[in-house]
Coordinates of C-alpha atoms in Angstrom, one line a residue:
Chain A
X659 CA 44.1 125.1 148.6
X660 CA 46.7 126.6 146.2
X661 CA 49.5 124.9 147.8
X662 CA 48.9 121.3 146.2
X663 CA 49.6 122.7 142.9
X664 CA 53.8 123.4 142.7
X665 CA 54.3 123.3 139.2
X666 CA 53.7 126.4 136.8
X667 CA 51.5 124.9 134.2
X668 CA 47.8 125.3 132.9
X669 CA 45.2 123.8 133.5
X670 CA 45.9 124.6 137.0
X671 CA 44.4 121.1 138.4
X672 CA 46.8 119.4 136.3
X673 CA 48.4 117.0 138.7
X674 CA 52.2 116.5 138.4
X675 CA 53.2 114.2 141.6
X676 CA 57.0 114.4 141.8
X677 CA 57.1 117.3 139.6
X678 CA 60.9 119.2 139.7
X679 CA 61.2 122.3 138.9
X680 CA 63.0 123.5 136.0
X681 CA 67.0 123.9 136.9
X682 CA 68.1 126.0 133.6
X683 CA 67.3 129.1 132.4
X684 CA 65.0 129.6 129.3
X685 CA 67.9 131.9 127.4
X686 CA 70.2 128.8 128.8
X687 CA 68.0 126.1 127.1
X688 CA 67.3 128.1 124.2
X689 CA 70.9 129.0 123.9
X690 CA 72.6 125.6 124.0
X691 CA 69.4 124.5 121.2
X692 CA 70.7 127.2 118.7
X693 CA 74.5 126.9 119.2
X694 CA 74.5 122.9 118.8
X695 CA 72.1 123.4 115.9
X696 CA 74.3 126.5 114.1
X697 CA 77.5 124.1 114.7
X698 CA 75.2 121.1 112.6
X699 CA 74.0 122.9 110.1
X700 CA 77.6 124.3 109.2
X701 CA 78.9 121.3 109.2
X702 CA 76.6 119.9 107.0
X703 CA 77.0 122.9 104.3
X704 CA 80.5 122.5 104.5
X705 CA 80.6 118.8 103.7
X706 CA 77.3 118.8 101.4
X707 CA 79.7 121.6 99.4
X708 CA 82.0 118.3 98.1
X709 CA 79.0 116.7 97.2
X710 CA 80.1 116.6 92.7
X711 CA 77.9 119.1 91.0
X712 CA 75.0 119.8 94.0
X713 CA 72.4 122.6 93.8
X714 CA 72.7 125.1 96.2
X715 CA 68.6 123.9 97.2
X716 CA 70.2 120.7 98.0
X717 CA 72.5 121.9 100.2
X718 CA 70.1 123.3 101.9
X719 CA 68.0 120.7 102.2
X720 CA 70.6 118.5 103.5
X721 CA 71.1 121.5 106.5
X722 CA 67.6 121.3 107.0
X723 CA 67.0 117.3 106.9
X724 CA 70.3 117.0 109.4
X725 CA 68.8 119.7 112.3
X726 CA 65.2 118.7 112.7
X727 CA 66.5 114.4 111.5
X728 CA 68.4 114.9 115.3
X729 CA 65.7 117.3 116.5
X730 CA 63.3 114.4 116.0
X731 CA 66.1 111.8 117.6
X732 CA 67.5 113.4 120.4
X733 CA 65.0 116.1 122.2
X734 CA 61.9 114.4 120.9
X735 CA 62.6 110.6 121.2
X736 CA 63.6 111.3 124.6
X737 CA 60.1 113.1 125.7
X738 CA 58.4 110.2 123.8
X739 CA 60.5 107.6 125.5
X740 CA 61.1 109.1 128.9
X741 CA 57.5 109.2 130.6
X742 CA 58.6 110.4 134.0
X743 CA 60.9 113.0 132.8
X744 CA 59.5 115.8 134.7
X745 CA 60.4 113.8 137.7
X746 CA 64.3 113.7 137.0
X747 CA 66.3 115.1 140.1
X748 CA 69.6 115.9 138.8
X749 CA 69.5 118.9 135.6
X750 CA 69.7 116.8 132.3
X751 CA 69.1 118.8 129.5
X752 CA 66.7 117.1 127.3
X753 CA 64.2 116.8 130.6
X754 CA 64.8 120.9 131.0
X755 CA 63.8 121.1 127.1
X756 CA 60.3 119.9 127.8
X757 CA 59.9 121.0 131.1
X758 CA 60.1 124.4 129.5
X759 CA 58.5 123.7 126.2
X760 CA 55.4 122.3 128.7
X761 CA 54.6 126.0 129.8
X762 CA 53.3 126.5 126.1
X763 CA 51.5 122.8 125.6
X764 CA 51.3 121.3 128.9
X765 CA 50.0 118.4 127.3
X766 CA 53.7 116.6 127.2
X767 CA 54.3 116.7 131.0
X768 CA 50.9 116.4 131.3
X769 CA 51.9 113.1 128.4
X770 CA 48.7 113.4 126.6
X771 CA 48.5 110.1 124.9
X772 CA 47.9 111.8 121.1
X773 CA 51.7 114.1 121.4
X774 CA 53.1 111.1 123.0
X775 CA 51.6 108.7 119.6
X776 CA 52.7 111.8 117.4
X777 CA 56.3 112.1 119.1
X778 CA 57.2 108.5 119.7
X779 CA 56.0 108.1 115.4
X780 CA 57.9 111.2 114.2
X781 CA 61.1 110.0 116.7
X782 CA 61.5 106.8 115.5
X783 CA 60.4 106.9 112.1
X784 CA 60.7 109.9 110.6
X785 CA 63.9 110.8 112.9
X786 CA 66.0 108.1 111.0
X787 CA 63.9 108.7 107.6
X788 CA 65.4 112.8 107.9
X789 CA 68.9 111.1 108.3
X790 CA 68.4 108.5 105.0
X791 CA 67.2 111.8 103.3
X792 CA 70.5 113.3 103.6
X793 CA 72.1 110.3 102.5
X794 CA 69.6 109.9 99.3
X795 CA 70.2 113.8 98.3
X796 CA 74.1 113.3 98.9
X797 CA 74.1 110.2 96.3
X798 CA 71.0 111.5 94.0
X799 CA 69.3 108.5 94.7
X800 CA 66.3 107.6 92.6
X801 CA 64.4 107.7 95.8
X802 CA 65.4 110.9 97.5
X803 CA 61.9 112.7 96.3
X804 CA 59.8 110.1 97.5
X805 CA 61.1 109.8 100.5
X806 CA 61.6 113.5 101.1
X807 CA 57.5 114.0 100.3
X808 CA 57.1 111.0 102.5
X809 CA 59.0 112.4 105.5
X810 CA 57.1 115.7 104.9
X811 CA 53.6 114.7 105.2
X812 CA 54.5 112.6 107.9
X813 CA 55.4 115.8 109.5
X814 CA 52.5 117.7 107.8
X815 CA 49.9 114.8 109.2
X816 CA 51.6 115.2 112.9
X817 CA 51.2 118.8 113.3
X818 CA 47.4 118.6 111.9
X819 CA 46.8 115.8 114.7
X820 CA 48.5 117.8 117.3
X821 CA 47.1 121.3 116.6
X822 CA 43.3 119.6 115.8
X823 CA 43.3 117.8 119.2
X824 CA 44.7 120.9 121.2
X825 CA 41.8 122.7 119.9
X826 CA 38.6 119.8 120.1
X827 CA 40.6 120.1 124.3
X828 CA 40.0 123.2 124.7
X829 CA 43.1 124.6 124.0
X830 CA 43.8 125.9 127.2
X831 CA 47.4 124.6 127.6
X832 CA 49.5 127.6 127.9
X833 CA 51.1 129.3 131.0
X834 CA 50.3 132.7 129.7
X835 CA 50.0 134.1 125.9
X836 CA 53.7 134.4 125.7
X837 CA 54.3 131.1 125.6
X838 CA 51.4 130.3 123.6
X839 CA 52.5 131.8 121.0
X840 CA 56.4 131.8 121.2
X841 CA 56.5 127.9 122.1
X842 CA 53.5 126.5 120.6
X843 CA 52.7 128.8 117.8
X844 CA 55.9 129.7 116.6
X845 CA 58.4 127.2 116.8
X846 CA 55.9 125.0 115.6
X847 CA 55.0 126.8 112.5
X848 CA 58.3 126.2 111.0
X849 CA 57.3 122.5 110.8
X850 CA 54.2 123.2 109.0
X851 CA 56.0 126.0 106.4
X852 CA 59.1 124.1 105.6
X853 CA 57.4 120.6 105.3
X854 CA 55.1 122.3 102.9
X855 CA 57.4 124.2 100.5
X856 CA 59.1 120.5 100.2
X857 CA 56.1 118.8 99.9
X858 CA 55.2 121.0 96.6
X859 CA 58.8 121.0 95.4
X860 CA 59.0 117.2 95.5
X861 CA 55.0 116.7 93.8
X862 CA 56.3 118.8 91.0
X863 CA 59.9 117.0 90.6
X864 CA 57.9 113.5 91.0
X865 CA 54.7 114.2 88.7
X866 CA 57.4 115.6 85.9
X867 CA 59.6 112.5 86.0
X868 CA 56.1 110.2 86.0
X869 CA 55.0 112.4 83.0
X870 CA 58.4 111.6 81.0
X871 CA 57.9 108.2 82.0
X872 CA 54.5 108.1 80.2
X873 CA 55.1 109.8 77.0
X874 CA 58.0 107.0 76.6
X875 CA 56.4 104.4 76.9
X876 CA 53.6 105.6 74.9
X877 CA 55.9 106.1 71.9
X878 CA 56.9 102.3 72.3
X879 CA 53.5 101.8 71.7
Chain B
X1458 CA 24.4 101.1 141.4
X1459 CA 24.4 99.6 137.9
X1460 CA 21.4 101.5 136.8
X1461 CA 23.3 104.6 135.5
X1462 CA 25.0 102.8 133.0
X1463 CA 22.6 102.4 130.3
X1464 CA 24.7 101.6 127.2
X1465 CA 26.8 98.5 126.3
X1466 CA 30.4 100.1 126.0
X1467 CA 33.1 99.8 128.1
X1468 CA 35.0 101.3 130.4
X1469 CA 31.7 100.7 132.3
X1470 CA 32.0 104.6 133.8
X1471 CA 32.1 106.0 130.2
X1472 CA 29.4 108.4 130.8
X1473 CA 26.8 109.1 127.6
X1474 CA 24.2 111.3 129.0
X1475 CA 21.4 110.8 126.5
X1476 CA 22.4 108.2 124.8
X1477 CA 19.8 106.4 122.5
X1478 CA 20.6 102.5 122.3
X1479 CA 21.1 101.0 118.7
X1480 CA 17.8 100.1 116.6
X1481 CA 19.3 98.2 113.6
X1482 CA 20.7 94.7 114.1
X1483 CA 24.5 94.3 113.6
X1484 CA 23.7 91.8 110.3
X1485 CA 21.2 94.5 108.8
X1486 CA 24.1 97.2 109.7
X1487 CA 27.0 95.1 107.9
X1488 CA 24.5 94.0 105.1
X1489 CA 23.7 97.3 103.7
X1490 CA 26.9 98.8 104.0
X1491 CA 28.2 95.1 102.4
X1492 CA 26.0 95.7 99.5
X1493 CA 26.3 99.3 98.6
X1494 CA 30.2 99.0 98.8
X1495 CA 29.7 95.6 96.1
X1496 CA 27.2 97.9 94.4
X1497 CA 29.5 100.7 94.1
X1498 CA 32.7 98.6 93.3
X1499 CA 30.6 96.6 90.8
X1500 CA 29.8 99.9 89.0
X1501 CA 33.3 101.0 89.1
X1502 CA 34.6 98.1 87.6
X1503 CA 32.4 98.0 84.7
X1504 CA 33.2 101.9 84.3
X1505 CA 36.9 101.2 84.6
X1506 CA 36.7 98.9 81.5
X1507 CA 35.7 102.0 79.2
X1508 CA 38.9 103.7 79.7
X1509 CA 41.5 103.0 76.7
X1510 CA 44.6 101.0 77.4
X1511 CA 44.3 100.3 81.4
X1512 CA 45.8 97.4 83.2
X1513 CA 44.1 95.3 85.6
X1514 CA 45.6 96.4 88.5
X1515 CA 44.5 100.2 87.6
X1516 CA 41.0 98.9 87.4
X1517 CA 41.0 97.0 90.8
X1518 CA 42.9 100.5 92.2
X1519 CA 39.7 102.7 91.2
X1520 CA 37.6 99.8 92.8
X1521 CA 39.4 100.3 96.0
X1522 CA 39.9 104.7 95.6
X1523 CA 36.2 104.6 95.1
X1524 CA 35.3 102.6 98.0
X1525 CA 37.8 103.9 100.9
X1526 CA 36.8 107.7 99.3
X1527 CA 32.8 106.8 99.8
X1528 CA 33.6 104.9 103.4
X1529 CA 35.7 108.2 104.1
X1530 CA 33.9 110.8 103.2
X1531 CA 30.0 109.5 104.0
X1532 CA 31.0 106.9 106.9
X1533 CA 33.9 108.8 108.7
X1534 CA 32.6 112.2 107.7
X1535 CA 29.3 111.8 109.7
X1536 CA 31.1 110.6 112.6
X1537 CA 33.8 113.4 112.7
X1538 CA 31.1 116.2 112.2
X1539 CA 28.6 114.9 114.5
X1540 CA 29.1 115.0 118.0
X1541 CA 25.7 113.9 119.0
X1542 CA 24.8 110.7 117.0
X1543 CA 24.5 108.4 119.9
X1544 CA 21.5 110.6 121.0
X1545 CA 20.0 110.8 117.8
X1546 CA 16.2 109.6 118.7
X1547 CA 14.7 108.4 115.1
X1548 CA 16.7 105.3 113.3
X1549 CA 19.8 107.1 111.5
X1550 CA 21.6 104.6 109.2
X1551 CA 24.9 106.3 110.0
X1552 CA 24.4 107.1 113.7
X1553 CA 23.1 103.4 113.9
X1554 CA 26.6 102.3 112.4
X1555 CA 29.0 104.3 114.6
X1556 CA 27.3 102.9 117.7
X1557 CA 27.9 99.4 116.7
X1558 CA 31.3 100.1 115.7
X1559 CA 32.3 101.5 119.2
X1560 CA 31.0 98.5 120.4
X1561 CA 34.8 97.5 119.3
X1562 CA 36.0 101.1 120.3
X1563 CA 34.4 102.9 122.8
X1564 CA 36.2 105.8 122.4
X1565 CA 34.0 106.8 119.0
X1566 CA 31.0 107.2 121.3
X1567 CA 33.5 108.8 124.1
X1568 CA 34.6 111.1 121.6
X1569 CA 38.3 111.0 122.0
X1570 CA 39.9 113.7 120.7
X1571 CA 42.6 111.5 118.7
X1572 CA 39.7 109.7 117.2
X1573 CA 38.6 112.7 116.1
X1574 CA 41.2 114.4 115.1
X1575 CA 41.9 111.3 112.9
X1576 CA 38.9 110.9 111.5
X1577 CA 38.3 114.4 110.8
X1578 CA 41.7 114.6 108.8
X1579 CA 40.8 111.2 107.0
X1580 CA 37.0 112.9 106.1
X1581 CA 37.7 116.2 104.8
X1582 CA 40.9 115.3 103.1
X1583 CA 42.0 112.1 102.2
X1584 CA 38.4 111.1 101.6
X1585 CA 38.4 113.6 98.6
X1586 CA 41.9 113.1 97.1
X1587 CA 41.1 109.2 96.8
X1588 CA 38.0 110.2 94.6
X1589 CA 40.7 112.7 92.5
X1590 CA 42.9 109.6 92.3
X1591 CA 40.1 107.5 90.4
X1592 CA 40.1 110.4 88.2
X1593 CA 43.5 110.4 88.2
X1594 CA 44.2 107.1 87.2
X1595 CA 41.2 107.1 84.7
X1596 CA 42.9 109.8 82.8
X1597 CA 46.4 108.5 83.6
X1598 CA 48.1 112.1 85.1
X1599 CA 51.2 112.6 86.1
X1600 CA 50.4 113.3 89.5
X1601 CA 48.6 109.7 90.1
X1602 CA 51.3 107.8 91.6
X1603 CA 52.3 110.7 93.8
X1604 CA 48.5 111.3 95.0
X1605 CA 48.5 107.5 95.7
X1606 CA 51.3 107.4 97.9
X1607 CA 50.2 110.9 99.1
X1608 CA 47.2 109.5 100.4
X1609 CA 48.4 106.1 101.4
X1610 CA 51.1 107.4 103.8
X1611 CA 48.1 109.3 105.5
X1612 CA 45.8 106.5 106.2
X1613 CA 48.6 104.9 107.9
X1614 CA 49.9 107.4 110.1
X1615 CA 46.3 107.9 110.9
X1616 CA 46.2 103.7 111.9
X1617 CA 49.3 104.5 113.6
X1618 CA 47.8 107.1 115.7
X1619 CA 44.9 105.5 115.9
X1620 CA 46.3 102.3 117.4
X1621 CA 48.9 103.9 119.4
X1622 CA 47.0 106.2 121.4
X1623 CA 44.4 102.9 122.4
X1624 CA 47.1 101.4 124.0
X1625 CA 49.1 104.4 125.5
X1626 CA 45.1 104.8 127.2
X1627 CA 45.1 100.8 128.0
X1628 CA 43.6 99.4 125.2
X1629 CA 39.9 98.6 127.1
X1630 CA 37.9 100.0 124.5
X1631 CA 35.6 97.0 123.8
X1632 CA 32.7 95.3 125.0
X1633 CA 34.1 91.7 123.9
X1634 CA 36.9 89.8 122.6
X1635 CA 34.6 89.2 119.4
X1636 CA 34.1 93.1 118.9
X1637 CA 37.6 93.4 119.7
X1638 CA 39.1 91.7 117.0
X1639 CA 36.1 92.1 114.3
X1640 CA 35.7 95.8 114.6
X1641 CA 38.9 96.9 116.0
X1642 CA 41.1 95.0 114.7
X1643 CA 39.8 93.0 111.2
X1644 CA 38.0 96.0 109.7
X1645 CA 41.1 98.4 110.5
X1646 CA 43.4 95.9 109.0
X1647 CA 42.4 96.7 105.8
X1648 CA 43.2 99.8 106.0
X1649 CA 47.0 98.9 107.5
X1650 CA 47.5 96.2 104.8
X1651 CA 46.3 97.8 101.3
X1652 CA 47.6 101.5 101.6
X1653 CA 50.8 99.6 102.6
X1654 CA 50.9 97.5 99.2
X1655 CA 49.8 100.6 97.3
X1656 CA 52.8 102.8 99.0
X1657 CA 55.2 99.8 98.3
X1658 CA 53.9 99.8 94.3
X1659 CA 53.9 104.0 93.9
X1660 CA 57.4 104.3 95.5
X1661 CA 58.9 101.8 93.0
X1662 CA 56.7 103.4 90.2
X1663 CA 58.2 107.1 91.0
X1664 CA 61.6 105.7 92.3
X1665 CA 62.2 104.1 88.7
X1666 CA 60.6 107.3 87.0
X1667 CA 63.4 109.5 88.7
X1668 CA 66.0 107.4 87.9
X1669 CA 65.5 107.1 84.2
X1670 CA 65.0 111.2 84.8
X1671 CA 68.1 111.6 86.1
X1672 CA 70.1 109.5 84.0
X1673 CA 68.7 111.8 80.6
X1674 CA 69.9 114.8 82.6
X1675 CA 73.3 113.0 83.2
X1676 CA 73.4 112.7 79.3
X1677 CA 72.4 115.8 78.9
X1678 CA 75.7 117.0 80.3

């Protein structure tokens, strides 16, 4: 009988006791996303422009390190952290964020334990890490290249373990191709692209000031 | 009935349909993978010494790229590309030694997809970069330091995957307490504890090579 199944997600047996149903609208939930994260990342070039003698790439990277350093806090420490969020009874927007994102990887309110290891790691370590980044770029800390690379293949080593264990499942997750490739495709690509172009940016910085390093002390000798 | 359960590993219910029981004992198992790694470390050592001008520590660093990178690629690498080792019928050296080990893990022989995923990331690419960082620290490169740390950071957000994903599952993976905390948790360990002294070293390493970087440039102006 169809009837024991009242949520929208696939695999259809998946079973969801308790399940709500999603209160918001996908252009609402998408909507509120975008604005919040336009109003960050203009903040952050505004302030990161009385930063003394700053590259226009750092300023950017400071955007960039601000949206997905809260984007790792906020929407994904609370799916890592709230296991029965697909149960909550009165709208709350960070439960309607993965209630919708689910219809493209069901495996979060389905809380398969590898998303749930990957989320809870990149929440609460790499979600503070994105903030310190900001911080180390705004000060030209010694350590802002290391710890941007490290951030970034932290992010890099999450989306292989997410993707690779989707596919050794199945990957059969998706309410329909739509959302397959709008939800789990797309807006995870960016986090595979962006993380990448940093991670080659910061080897290059890192390996020339190591190289530097060397030929001084070899004159010494 | 008992009698459908014809393998050691626990849950009990795990079912391994075809599965072949282990022919080697657990001392030969340990002993020849004990003496190729001395073997191999031995040679490394004594190969180490030709290169002009290396410290200790660089020498005892190859020891351990050459031995993780071997365990990696050979070790890890037949587990993560061979679904069907515990059927394997004639004695397999490698099948033999991933059927003991789950003896501390059962979910190697179960197959879990985190496992996988985890092992097949740690196979096809960290094995290879730690034997490019013996070269790289034999010829002293730039990039050494960064491939370190590169690599480092991986092997422990695999351990962190790795660990976190037995326990969000309910950590009852192994046959005993003994081949709980020998396998599981003593021979990981390693892996938790030295990548985590080399990350410590690298990022001091690069942190100081930015900083006298940065202060030239500051001259510079």
């Amino acid at each position: 009988m169809e009837g024991h199944v009242d949520h929208p997600y696939v695999p259809r047996d998946l079973k969801l006791p308790g399940y709500v149903p999603v209160f918001l609208s996908q252009s609402t939930i998408l909507t509120v996303y975008g604005t919040s994260s336009v109003l960050v990342v203009s903040f952050m070039w505004l302030l990161s422009g009385r930063v003394q003698k700053i590259s226009k790439v750092d300023r950017i990277l400071m955007c960039w390190w601000i949206f997905t350093g809260l984007t790792h806090i906020i929407l994904e420490g609370y799916f890592a952290f709230t296991p029965d969020f697909y149960k909550v009874k009165t709208p709350h927007y960070l439960a309607e964020v993965w209630k919708e994102y689910s219809k493209g990887d069901s495996r979060y309110v389905g809380r398969d334990s590898a998303v749930v290891a990957v989320e809870g790691i990149t929440a609460a370590i790499e979600g503070p890490a994105c903030l310190l980044a900001v911080y180390a770029i705004a000060m030209k800390s010694s350590y802002s290249y290391v710890l941007q690379l490290a951030i970034c293949l932290g992010q890099l080593y999450g989306c292989a373990v997410y993707f690779a264990t989707a596919i050794l499942e199945g990957d059969n997750f998706a309410t329909s191709e739509f959302y397959y490739y709008a939800y789990y495709v797309v807006a995870n690509m960016w986090w595979v692209f962006i993380p990448g172009a940093i991670v080659v940016r910061c080897w290059k910085k890192i390996s020339a000031a190591c190289q530097v390093q060397e030929q001084k002390k070899s004159k010494i000798r």
